[in-house]
PDB file of C-alpha atoms in Angstrom:
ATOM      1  CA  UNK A   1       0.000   0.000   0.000  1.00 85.00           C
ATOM      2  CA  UNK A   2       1.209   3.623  -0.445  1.00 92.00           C
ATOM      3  CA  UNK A   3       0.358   6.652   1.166  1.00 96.00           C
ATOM      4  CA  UNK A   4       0.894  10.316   0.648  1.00 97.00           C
ATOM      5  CA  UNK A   5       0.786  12.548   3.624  1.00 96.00           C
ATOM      6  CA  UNK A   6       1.103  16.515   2.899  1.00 95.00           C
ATOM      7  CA  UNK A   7       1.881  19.520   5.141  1.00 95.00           C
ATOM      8  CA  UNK A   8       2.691  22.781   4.718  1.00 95.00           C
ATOM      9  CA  UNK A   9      -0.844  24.363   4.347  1.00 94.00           C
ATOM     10  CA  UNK A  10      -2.322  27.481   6.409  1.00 97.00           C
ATOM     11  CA  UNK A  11      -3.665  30.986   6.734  1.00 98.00           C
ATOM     12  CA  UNK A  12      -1.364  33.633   4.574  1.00 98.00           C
ATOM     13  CA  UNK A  13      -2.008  37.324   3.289  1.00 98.00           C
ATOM     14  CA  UNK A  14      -2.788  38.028   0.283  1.00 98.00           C
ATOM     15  CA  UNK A  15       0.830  38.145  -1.977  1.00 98.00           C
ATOM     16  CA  UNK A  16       2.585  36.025   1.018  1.00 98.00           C
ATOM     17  CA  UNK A  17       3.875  33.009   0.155  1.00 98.00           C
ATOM     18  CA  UNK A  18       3.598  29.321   1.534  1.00 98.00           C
ATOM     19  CA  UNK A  19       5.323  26.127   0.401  1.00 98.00           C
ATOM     20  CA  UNK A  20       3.621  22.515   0.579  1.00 98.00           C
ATOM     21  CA  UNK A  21       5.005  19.065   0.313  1.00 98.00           C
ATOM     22  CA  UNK A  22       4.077  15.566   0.327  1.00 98.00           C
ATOM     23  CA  UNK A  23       5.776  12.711   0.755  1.00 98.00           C
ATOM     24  CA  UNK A  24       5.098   9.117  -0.598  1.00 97.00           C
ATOM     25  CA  UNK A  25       5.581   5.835   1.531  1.00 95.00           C
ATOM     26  CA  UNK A  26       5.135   2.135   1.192  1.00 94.00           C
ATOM     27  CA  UNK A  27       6.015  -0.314  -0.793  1.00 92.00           C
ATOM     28  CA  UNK A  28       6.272   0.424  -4.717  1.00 92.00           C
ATOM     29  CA  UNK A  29       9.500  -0.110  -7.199  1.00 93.00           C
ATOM     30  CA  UNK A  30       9.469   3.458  -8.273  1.00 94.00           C
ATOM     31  CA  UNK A  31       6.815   6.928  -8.360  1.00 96.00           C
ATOM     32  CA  UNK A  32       6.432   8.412 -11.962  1.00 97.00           C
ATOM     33  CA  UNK A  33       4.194  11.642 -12.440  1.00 97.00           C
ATOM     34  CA  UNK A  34       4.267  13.652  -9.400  1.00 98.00           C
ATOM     35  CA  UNK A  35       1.362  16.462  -8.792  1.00 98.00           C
ATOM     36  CA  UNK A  36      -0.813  19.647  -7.093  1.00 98.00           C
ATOM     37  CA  UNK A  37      -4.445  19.899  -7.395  1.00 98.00           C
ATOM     38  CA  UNK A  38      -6.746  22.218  -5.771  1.00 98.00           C
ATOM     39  CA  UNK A  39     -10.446  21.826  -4.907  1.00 98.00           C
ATOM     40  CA  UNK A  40     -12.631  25.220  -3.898  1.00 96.00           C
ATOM     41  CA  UNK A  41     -15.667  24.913  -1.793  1.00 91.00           C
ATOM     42  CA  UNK A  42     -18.631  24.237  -4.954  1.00 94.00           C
ATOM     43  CA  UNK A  43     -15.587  23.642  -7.558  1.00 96.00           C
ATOM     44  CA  UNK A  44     -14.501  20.322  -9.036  1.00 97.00           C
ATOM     45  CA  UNK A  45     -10.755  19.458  -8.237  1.00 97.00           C
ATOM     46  CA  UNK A  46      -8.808  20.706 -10.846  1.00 98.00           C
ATOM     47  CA  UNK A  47      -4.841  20.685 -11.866  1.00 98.00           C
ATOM     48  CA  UNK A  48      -2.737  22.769 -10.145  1.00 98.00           C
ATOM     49  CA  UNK A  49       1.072  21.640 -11.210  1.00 98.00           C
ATOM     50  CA  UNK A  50       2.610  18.002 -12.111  1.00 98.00           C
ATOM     51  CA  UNK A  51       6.209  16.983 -12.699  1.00 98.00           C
ATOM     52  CA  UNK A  52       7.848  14.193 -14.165  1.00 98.00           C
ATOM     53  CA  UNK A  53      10.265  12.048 -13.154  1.00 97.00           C
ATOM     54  CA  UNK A  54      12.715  13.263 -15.400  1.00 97.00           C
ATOM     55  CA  UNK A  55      11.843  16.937 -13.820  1.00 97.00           C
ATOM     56  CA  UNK A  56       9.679  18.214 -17.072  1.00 98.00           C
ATOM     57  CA  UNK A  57       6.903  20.594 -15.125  1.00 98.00           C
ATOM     58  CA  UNK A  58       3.168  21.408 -16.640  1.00 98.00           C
ATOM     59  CA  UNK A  59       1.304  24.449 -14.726  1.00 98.00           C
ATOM     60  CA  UNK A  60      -2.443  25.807 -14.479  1.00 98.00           C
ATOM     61  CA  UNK A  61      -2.342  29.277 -16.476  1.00 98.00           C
ATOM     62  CA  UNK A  62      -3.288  30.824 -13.157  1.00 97.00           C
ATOM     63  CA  UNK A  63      -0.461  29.558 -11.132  1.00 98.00           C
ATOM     64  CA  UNK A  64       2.431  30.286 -13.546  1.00 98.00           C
ATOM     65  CA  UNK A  65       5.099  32.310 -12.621  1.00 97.00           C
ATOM     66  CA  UNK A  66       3.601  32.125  -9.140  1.00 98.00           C
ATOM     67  CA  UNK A  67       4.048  28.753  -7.689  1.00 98.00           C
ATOM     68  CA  UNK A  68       6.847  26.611  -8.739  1.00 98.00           C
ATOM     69  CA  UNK A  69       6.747  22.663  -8.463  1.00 98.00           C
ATOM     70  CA  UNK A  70       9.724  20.422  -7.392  1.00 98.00           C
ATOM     71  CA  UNK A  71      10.695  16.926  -6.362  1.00 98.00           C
ATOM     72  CA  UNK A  72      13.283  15.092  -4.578  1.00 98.00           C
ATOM     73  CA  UNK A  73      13.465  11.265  -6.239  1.00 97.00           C
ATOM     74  CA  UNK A  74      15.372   9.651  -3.925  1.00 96.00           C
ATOM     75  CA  UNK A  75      13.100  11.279  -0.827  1.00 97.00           C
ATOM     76  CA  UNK A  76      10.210  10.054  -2.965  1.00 97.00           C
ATOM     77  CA  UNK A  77       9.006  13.828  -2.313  1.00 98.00           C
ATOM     78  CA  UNK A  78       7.446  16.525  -4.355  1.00 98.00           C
ATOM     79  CA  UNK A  79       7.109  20.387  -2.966  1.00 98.00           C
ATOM     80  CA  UNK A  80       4.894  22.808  -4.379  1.00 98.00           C
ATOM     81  CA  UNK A  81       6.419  26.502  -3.829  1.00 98.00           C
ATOM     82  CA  UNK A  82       3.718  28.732  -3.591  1.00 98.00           C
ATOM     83  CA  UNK A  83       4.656  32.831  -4.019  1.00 98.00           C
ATOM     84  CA  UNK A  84       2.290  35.931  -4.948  1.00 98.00           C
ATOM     85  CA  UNK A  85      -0.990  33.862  -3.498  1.00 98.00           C
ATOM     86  CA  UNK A  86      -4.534  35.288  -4.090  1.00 97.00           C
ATOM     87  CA  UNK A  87      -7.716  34.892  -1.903  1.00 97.00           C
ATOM     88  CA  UNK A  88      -8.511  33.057  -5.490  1.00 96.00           C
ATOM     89  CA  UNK A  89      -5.982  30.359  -4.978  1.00 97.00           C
ATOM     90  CA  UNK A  90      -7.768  29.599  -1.051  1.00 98.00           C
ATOM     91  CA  UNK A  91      -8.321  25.596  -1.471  1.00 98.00           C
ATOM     92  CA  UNK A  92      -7.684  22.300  -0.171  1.00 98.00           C
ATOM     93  CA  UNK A  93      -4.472  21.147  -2.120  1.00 98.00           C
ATOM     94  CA  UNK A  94      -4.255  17.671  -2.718  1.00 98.00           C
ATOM     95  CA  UNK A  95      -0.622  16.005  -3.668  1.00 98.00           C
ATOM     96  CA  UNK A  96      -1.000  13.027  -6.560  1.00 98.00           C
ATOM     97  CA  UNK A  97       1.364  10.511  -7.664  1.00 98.00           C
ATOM     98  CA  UNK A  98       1.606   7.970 -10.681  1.00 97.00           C
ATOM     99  CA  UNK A  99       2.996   4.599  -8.547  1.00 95.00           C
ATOM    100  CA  UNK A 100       4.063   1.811 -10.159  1.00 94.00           C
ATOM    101  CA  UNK A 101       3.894  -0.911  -7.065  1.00 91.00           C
ATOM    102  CA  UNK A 102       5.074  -5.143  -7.370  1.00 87.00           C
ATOM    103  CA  UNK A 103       1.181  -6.022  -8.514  1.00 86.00           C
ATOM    104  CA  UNK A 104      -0.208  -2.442 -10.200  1.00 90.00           C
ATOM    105  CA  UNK A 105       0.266   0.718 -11.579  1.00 92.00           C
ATOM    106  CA  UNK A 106      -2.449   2.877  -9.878  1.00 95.00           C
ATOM    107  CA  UNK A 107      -3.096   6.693  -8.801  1.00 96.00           C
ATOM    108  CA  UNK A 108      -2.537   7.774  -5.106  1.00 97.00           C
ATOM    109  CA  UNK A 109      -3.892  10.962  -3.371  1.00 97.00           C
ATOM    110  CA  UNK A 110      -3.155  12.243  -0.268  1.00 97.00           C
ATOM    111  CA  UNK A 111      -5.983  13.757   2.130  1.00 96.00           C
ATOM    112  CA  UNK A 112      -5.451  17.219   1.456  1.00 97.00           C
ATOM    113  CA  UNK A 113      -3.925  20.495   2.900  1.00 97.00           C
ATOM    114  CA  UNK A 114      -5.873  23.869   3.253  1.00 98.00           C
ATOM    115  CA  UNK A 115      -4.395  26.899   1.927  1.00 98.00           C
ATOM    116  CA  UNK A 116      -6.366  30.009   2.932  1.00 98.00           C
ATOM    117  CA  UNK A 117      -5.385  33.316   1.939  1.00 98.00           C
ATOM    118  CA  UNK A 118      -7.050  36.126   3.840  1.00 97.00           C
ATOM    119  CA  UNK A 119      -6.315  39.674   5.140  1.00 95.00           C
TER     120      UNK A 119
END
């Protein structure tokens, strides 16, 4: 089994900045696409940032040159540095990873961090 457990999340200003991680566990042979989404209260989840293995990065148009997405392979680890927020980027942010285990290849989420930004 693999799990995914985040941190990082919290209350911030509007153009503060926070950074959120998430780190994967278990047993698996090796983690491929690595990602952010974000859900809003009423909104469907949607993509906030995903890397690659190889370190090849894909970004919502609202979060580039804002946030900035990174991962550490041999922590099994992928950060999400988050500058510039907006009360429109307040969500629960949910880390995602491609896994690639002994009996499956299969999608993992974690449970989700909130990110509130608020004067």
């Amino acid at each position: 089994q693999v799990q995914l457990v985040e941190s990082g999340g919290g209350l911030v200003q509007p153009g503060g900045s926070l950074r959120l991680s998430c780190r994967a566990s278990g047993s698996f042979i090796k983690i491929n696409d690595m990602g952010w989404y974000s859900q809003a209260p009423g909104k469907q989840r949607e993509l906030v940032a995903t890397i690659t293995r190889g370190g090849s990065t894909t970004y919502a148009d609202s979060v580039k040159g804002r946030f900035t997405i990174s991962r550490d392979n041999a922590k099994n680890t992928v950060d999400l540095q988050m500058n510039s927020l907006e009360p429109e980027d307040t969500a629960v942010y949910y880390c995602n990873a491609d896994v690639l285990s002994w009996s499956r290849r299969a999608q993992y989420w974690g449970q989700g961090t909130q990110v509130t930004v608020s004067s």
